[in-house]
Every structure is written in structure tokens, then in C-alpha cells.
Amino acid sequence: MPKISNKGKQMPASPIRKLTPYADRAKQQGKKVYHLNIGQPDIETPEAMINAIKNIDFKVWAYTQSEGNLSYRKKLVEYYNKAGYNISIEDIFVTTGASEAIVIALQTCMDDGDEVIIPEPFYANYNAFAWMSNVTIKPVLSSIETGFALPAISEFEKQITDKTKAIFICNPNNPTGYLYSYEELTELKKLCLKYDLYLFADEAYREFCYDDNKFYSPMHLDGLDENVLIFDSVSKRYSACGARLGCFITKNRKVIETALKFAQARLSPGMVAQIAAEAAVDTPPSYFERVNVEYTERRNMLVESLNKMEGVFCPNPGGAFYVVARFPVDDSEKFCQWMLEEFSYDNQTVMMAPAAGFYSTPGAGRDEIRLAYVLNKEDLANAMICLEKALLEYPGRKVKGESLKAKA
Amino acid sequence: MPKISNKGKQMPASPIRKLTPYADRAKQQGKKVYHLNIGQPDIETPEAMINAIKNIDFKVWAYTQSEGNLSYRKKLVEYYNKAGYNISIEDIFVTTGASEAIVIALQTCMDDGDEVIIPEPFYANYNAFAWMSNVTIKPVLSSIETGFALPAISEFEKQITDKTKAIFICNPNNPTGYLYSYEELTELKKLCLKYDLYLFADEAYREFCYDDNKFYSPMHLDGLDENVLIFDSVSKRYSACGARLGCFITKNRKVIETALKFAQARLSPGMVAQIAAEAAVDTPPSYFERVNVEYTERRNMLVESLNKMEGVFCPNPGGAFYVVARFPVDDSEKFCQWMLEEFSYDNQTVMMAPAAGFYSTPGAGRDEIRLAYVLNKEDLANAMICLEKALLEYPGRKVKGESLKAKA
């Protein structure tokens, strides 16, 4: 029998989806499972977007241009320029989700063995994209104690070698929800200019900033045009994850010309999704205001509930719809699996994403868990009750650093 | 300024799309351009598929499972089992076009520097997918004289090294339209078993076989389950290129489990496209009969017209909707560019794909061109008149191996 490649064998599995078989089994047993493990919001997709799908008017479902429909790209330029990005149509092309934009960026800017520095915890699939591209991720540890703020620039500098080609941030951050400040971005700018590095920013959560915090992008910084690459997606913005539509933005001409060769090879992004997303650009600010009020209330409730549980610590993040909290457990992966396999309260349980999968430093984040507040407040409240009960019952529970089990 | 990677610099540009700027300029000058360069059919997408889009009924445009909607996969299993593939639901997952399936297969089965043998000419983007995956393509030359039939197995054997991991065919073939026979597939089977190789088959054109030729797949061969990987797409089958939906099929459990890790990393294929493609599976045979009659007529007309032109030779292929023809020109790339830049007849011209981009052997196919018969017969007839006139006017014309220009 022909062999699997080492590349395939060692390809990292998604930590967000890998507990799915246990969740499926729990459901087969009749348990209700609250899904806080995945960034699939329950928020309704804007009506204009749904209607655009229903009102399609074509007889041939054709390829679009590899860089995306011209009319959609024009609308995107409008959208980003309202946000102060100051881009033109040549600076942007449409991708199949932000995922594709990231893979293209890695291959456009980096050769085999080159390095990208990413504050950890980071979105787990970056590991997969880097692995597919033969790029090495050098993590810089951010700390739950500071709410996962940008680590000191000196920590980044320690990781820089002649193979370092880029710094990569996700802002607002998945998994931590941390929103980078203008000052933090300015520090990254100085670093990138000093060492001639690209600055990659995944901005899939850009519309979700709370408590009157303003969103800043590296695109707002002067003198960094040749260094900045932005990856975005309509998945979260319009609660349209199933559209699989993102984009790639840079003012660096050579980068975009090279990246377009990768875009051409896969022919084009989806046509109906582009028609719908073009309509979505006119979504009124009131939609986002309503959604942000909803997410803020959920976050407040989640953070408050978590911090009330004995031994749990959860920072209060400024954006996205995730928190990473610390739990008094021996191993959060075991705990999450146990909740699906062994535990139920009132025939209910909760699925969450163990944080270790978001770290690349071995052993880091073993007592942390990512929770996505993508359910309505009632479900979220029930999930929190479940979680609190589970923590009291869990055999691997530790309080004040000590395991009850070990004591017994 | 940070540098572009060598990987990016050397990424091959699409030969199918690279003349686009010249075509755009020709159109700006008011010329009508007949597009025979790209496999974008003018055939209408089945009504059931269009209606499925219009009748979507959801409020949240959500991710689907990474392997695709269960209900769609069930329908696909039905479709392939009607064709005698004898697969079950675990043997198939949904991809973003056949392109994604191919990249995943290359990375699942091959490590850096491993080799795949492909009869050339082959679909140009295979070069790009192999380049992205650090895989080397070893071409085996097929000949226009035999209508691009499978080269002798001894030619394949000459290319086999310890790095060879797979043989890769496209059937019916893009760019040549050649339809492999049962006997040819059986020869490939013996070869793959002898050397323990994967057999990859891109079957995007499987529904388009003419003159009562029957389509055979490696899936129809006994004893090859662990070796065969199939890549397919709804793009051509339902004239739905813009759906960006394909699939990956294999009975090799290890391969599919590994491949799914790549599928998970990019989260999911498009949701609306899957709903539409599920409806499309029930497209009645009469649709394909009608379409195949239309394509047969176009092919007959194209092949006849081409062979009537002085110095042109065009085999009569059994499937797909392409031909590769030999032209009496110095360099088909120059000729194709000249037709867009310099030539017009009755203010019309033709865009075609120079065949050199479909070869990886340097210098091969320089007098060949791929033409896609994706236009209605009237347009096709006009395009043929244009082409005939152009050949007479072209300064780099050669007849009987001699350039008129050189004579002058």
C-alpha cells in the first residue's frame, strides 16, 4: 500500500474540532450540548445578504475574475476607505475565506524554513497553514495576567533571526478577544521597520470592539505601506461563515502581483457569495450597533459568571467574541473531554476548546480554555450553570494549586 | 522593503489567463473577442440548481462540516454509485473545487521533493499546485499524432525513481479532450501495483464523452482501492464553475483521514453551493444528453474547420470540451498575442490558450494551441473564420515547415 507523507502525518489536527466525536456521542446519548467551542455565531445574517442570494439573476453560474468581481472589489474599497485604509482597487483581491489569504501570504513572502513571529495563544489553524507552507512559527508568550496584551517588544526581538520574515497578529484577537491599542501597533511598526519585516494582520473580528474601544489597524499607520498585509473575512462581520469569502489587502505592489498568481491557480472565489457580500457592504451601522450590544451583554455575563466560579480567572477582553479563561483543573483537554463523555447536569453539557491547541510552546495553556460567546443569553446562562457544576464534580479539579483527587 | 519569497517569484503564472491584459485592451479598442481560451461554458446551469439558490431557507449562513454537509455527501454517494464506484459516505469529502482536492492530495501523499508522473500536455495549474506543495512533476510526452493517447507504459517506467509516489491523469483530458480507454486504465493499474504508486484521476469532465464512447474510471478497476484518489468538480458537470465545489474520493482510510486534517484547517466548503449542488444531483439524464449533443456538434464543427485550414492539424477527441491543434506558426504564444494586439477581421478576434503552458518539457507544444468549444455554434463559426484569416496574415506563419516571412 502506498504511504502517507510525513507532511500529512504531522499535519496538526484542529483542536477546535477534534472533540467533535465526543460531542456527537453525547448527543446520541440524548444530552443537550452547548457549543462554546467554535466561532459560529447564532446572530442572523443581514437580510440584504440573504435577499441578494434569493434574487440572483443569472443563467450560467460562472467563474468570476481570479481577483474577484470588479463591482464587489469596488464596494470593498469603499468599505475599507470609510474605515480610513486609503486603498485603491489594485490593493485588494477576494479570497476563499481569510484562511486562503493567509496561506497565499505565507507562500508569497516566505520560503521553506523562514520564520514568522506570532504572539501566543494564537488561532490554532495558523499552525496548519504554516505547516502546509513549510514556514516555522516562533511564538512570543502573552500572559493571561495582563489580559493577553502585546508582549514586550524585547521578547519579539529575542526571537528574530535572519530567517524571520514577518510578525503576525490577529486583531481583535482570536482566541483571547484582546484588542490591540494604537500604541501597541506603533511599537510593532517600529520593530518591523527596524528589521525590515512584514506585518501581517488578521482582522476577521474588526467590527466587534466593545466599551467604546476604537479599532486600529496597521493600515492606519504612516510609512508602513510596503510592510503591511491585511487578511479579512465576511464570516464574522455578517455572520456569514458559510459564504467562505475573505480578502487580501496590501499596498505593496510586488506582493500583490505575486499573490495573484496563487489566486489565479485556484481560478476564482465563489460567485454567489460575492454577489451577497457586495449587497452586505451596505448593511446599516444600526445592524452592527445592535450586534455589538448583544455581544457586549454576553461577554459581560460570561466574564462575570466565570470569575465567580471558585478558582477560575477570566480577563475582560475588548473585542471579538471569545474569552480565554484559566480553570482549576489538571489538564483542560481532559476536562473538556470529560465534560462530553462523563458529565451531565439536567441532561446538558458544554463543549469548549482547550487552549493548549492555541499555543505552540509545549505545555503552555494547559489550564486554559477558549469559550466563544456565540449563543443567546439564556443558553449561555444554562451553559455557565453546567460548567460550574462540572468544575465541582471533576476528579482532576485543583483548588489553590492543589488537586482534591491527589489529597484523597 | 521586505522581499518576496523565491517560492512566490517562481510560482508559475496561469497560461490560460495571462493573455487577459491583451484581450482587455482589444476590447477597449472596440474589438469583439471570442473567448476560446478558458473552460467557462456558455451552457445554462440546470434550473434545479438555480432554484435551490433562490429558495434557500436559513437565517444564519453558517459553516458546514469540514467534510461537507452530510445530506450532500449522501447524494454524492448515490451519484457515484450509479456510475459503479461502489463507495460509502466515509470515502468522500467535499472540497472548494477540484483544485483544493488536488493540493490536499499532493500534500497528503507526497513530501518535499517527491515526484508525480503526468502525461503531458496537462492542465496547466497542476504546475502551480505541485509548486505550492514542493512536489516535482515528471512529464511523459503524449503525441498529437496519436490524438494524445496514453504514452507507452515503458515511457512511464523510465521516469520512475524512489521519489515517485503517484501517476496523475485527467480523464477525459484537459487540455487534449482525450478519453482514456479501459485497456489504458488497466495498464496504469498494473504499473501502480508493480511500483506501489498512487493513481490520481481528475475527472472534472466525466459527463462529457462523445460518439458512444463509455467513460471508465480507475474506480472501476478491482484491486486498486488503496491506490486510487479521484478529484471531481461540479464546475463543468452542471456548468457551475462559480460554485467552487468539488470533492475528494478514496477508499484508502489512512489517506482520507489525513486529508481531512487539511480540510479542517480551512473550516468548510461553501454552504449555498452545497445546497445547490445537492439539488443538482437529481438533474435528469435528458439534460446531459442535450448538452452532449450540443458539445458533439461544436466539436465536429471545430475539428472540421481547423483541419480544413492549410497547415493545421487537429485530432478528434472523445471527451471534455477542448481540442489541442497544431498550427503552422513560429510560436503559438506570439501568434495568440498577435491575434489580440494586432489582428482583427470585421472588428473581431479570437482569444486562445497557447499549448506550451500545458507542457513542462521546455520547448514542447510551441506550435500547438488549446481551444475550448464553450461558445454557441454561430460564435464558434465566426471565430473559425477569424482564425483562418489570421493564419493567412500572421507574419510568423510557416507552411510545410517554412516561414513565409523567412522567404521574403
CSV table of N, CA and C in Angstrom, one decimal, chain B residues 279-328:
chain,number,residue,atom,x,y,z
B,279,ALA,N,-29.2,19.7,-4.9
B,279,ALA,CA,-30.3,19.7,-5.8
B,279,ALA,C,-29.9,19.2,-7.2
B,280,ALA,N,-28.7,19.6,-7.6
B,280,ALA,CA,-28.3,19.3,-9.0
B,280,ALA,C,-28.1,17.8,-9.2
B,281,VAL,N,-27.9,17.0,-8.2
B,281,VAL,CA,-27.6,15.6,-8.4
B,281,VAL,C,-28.8,14.9,-9.1
B,282,ASP,N,-30.0,15.5,-8.9
B,282,ASP,CA,-31.2,15.0,-9.5
B,282,ASP,C,-31.4,15.5,-10.9
B,283,THR,N,-30.5,16.2,-11.5
B,283,THR,CA,-30.6,16.6,-12.8
B,283,THR,C,-30.9,15.4,-13.7
B,284,PRO,N,-31.9,15.5,-14.6
B,284,PRO,CA,-32.3,14.3,-15.4
B,284,PRO,C,-31.3,14.1,-16.5
B,285,PRO,N,-31.2,12.8,-16.9
B,285,PRO,CA,-30.3,12.4,-17.9
B,285,PRO,C,-30.5,13.2,-19.2
B,286,SER,N,-31.7,13.6,-19.4
B,286,SER,CA,-32.0,14.4,-20.6
B,286,SER,C,-31.2,15.7,-20.7
B,287,TYR,N,-30.9,16.3,-19.6
B,287,TYR,CA,-30.0,17.5,-19.6
B,287,TYR,C,-28.7,17.2,-20.2
B,288,PHE,N,-28.1,16.1,-19.7
B,288,PHE,CA,-26.7,15.7,-20.2
B,288,PHE,C,-26.8,15.3,-21.6
B,289,GLU,N,-27.9,14.6,-22.0
B,289,GLU,CA,-28.0,14.2,-23.4
B,289,GLU,C,-28.0,15.4,-24.3
B,290,ARG,N,-28.8,16.4,-23.9
B,290,ARG,CA,-28.9,17.6,-24.7
B,290,ARG,C,-27.6,18.3,-24.8
B,291,VAL,N,-26.9,18.4,-23.6
B,291,VAL,CA,-25.6,19.1,-23.6
B,291,VAL,C,-24.6,18.4,-24.4
B,292,ASN,N,-24.6,17.0,-24.3
B,292,ASN,CA,-23.6,16.3,-25.1
B,292,ASN,C,-23.8,16.3,-26.6
B,293,VAL,N,-25.1,16.4,-27.0
B,293,VAL,CA,-25.4,16.6,-28.4
B,293,VAL,C,-24.8,18.0,-28.9
B,294,GLU,N,-25.0,19.0,-28.1
B,294,GLU,CA,-24.5,20.3,-28.4
B,294,GLU,C,-23.0,20.3,-28.5
B,295,TYR,N,-22.3,19.7,-27.5
B,295,TYR,CA,-20.9,19.7,-27.5
B,295,TYR,C,-20.3,18.9,-28.7
B,296,THR,N,-21.0,17.8,-29.0
B,296,THR,CA,-20.6,17.0,-30.1
B,296,THR,C,-20.6,17.8,-31.4
B,297,GLU,N,-21.7,18.5,-31.6
B,297,GLU,CA,-21.9,19.3,-32.8
B,297,GLU,C,-20.8,20.4,-32.9
B,298,ARG,N,-20.5,21.0,-31.7
B,298,ARG,CA,-19.5,22.0,-31.7
B,298,ARG,C,-18.1,21.4,-32.0
B,299,ARG,N,-17.8,20.3,-31.4
B,299,ARG,CA,-16.5,19.7,-31.6
B,299,ARG,C,-16.4,19.3,-33.1
B,300,ASN,N,-17.4,18.7,-33.7
B,300,ASN,CA,-17.3,18.3,-35.1
B,300,ASN,C,-17.0,19.5,-36.0
B,301,MET,N,-17.7,20.6,-35.7
B,301,MET,CA,-17.6,21.8,-36.5
B,301,MET,C,-16.2,22.3,-36.3
B,302,LEU,N,-15.7,22.4,-35.1
B,302,LEU,CA,-14.4,22.9,-34.8
B,302,LEU,C,-13.3,22.1,-35.4
B,303,VAL,N,-13.4,20.8,-35.2
B,303,VAL,CA,-12.3,19.9,-35.7
B,303,VAL,C,-12.3,20.0,-37.3
B,304,GLU,N,-13.5,20.0,-37.9
B,304,GLU,CA,-13.6,20.0,-39.3
B,304,GLU,C,-13.0,21.4,-39.8
B,305,SER,N,-13.4,22.5,-39.2
B,305,SER,CA,-12.9,23.8,-39.7
B,305,SER,C,-11.4,23.9,-39.5
B,306,LEU,N,-10.9,23.4,-38.4
B,306,LEU,CA,-9.5,23.5,-38.2
B,306,LEU,C,-8.7,22.7,-39.2
B,307,ASN,N,-9.1,21.5,-39.4
B,307,ASN,CA,-8.4,20.6,-40.4
B,307,ASN,C,-8.5,21.1,-41.8
B,308,LYS,N,-9.5,21.9,-42.1
B,308,LYS,CA,-9.5,22.5,-43.4
B,308,LYS,C,-8.5,23.6,-43.6
B,309,MET,N,-8.1,24.2,-42.6
B,309,MET,CA,-7.1,25.4,-42.7
B,309,MET,C,-5.8,24.8,-43.1
B,310,GLU,N,-5.1,25.5,-44.0
B,310,GLU,CA,-3.9,25.0,-44.5
B,310,GLU,C,-2.8,24.9,-43.4
B,311,GLY,N,-2.2,23.7,-43.3
B,311,GLY,CA,-1.2,23.5,-42.4
B,311,GLY,C,-1.6,23.2,-40.9
B,312,VAL,N,-2.9,23.2,-40.7
B,312,VAL,CA,-3.4,22.9,-39.3
B,312,VAL,C,-3.8,21.5,-39.2
B,313,PHE,N,-3.4,20.9,-38.0
B,313,PHE,CA,-3.8,19.5,-37.7
B,313,PHE,C,-4.5,19.4,-36.4
B,314,CYS,N,-5.7,18.9,-36.4
B,314,CYS,CA,-6.5,18.7,-35.1
B,314,CYS,C,-7.0,17.4,-35.0
B,315,PRO,N,-6.6,16.6,-33.9
B,315,PRO,CA,-7.2,15.3,-33.7
B,315,PRO,C,-8.7,15.4,-33.3
B,316,ASN,N,-9.4,14.4,-33.3
B,316,ASN,CA,-10.8,14.4,-33.0
B,316,ASN,C,-11.0,13.7,-31.6
B,317,PRO,N,-11.1,14.5,-30.5
B,317,PRO,CA,-11.0,13.9,-29.2
B,317,PRO,C,-12.4,13.3,-28.8
B,318,GLY,N,-12.4,12.4,-27.8
B,318,GLY,CA,-13.6,11.7,-27.4
B,318,GLY,C,-14.3,12.3,-26.2
B,319,GLY,N,-13.8,13.3,-25.6
B,319,GLY,CA,-14.5,13.9,-24.4
B,319,GLY,C,-14.1,15.3,-24.1
B,320,ALA,N,-14.5,15.8,-23.0
B,320,ALA,CA,-14.3,17.1,-22.5
B,320,ALA,C,-14.8,18.2,-23.5
B,321,PHE,N,-14.3,19.4,-23.4
B,321,PHE,CA,-14.7,20.3,-24.5
B,321,PHE,C,-13.5,21.2,-24.9
B,322,TYR,N,-12.4,20.5,-25.1
B,322,TYR,CA,-11.2,21.1,-25.6
B,322,TYR,C,-10.7,20.3,-26.8
B,323,VAL,N,-9.9,21.0,-27.6
B,323,VAL,CA,-9.0,20.3,-28.6
B,323,VAL,C,-7.7,21.0,-28.4
B,324,VAL,N,-6.6,20.2,-28.7
B,324,VAL,CA,-5.3,20.8,-28.9
B,324,VAL,C,-5.0,20.6,-30.4
B,325,ALA,N,-4.7,21.7,-31.1
B,325,ALA,CA,-4.4,21.6,-32.5
B,325,ALA,C,-3.0,22.1,-32.8
B,326,ARG,N,-2.4,21.6,-33.9
B,326,ARG,CA,-1.1,22.1,-34.3
B,326,ARG,C,-1.3,23.2,-35.4
B,327,PHE,N,-0.6,24.3,-35.3
B,327,PHE,CA,-0.7,25.4,-36.2
B,327,PHE,C,0.6,25.7,-36.9
B,328,PRO,N,0.5,26.2,-38.2
B,328,PRO,CA,1.7,26.5,-38.9
B,328,PRO,C,2.3,27.8,-38.6
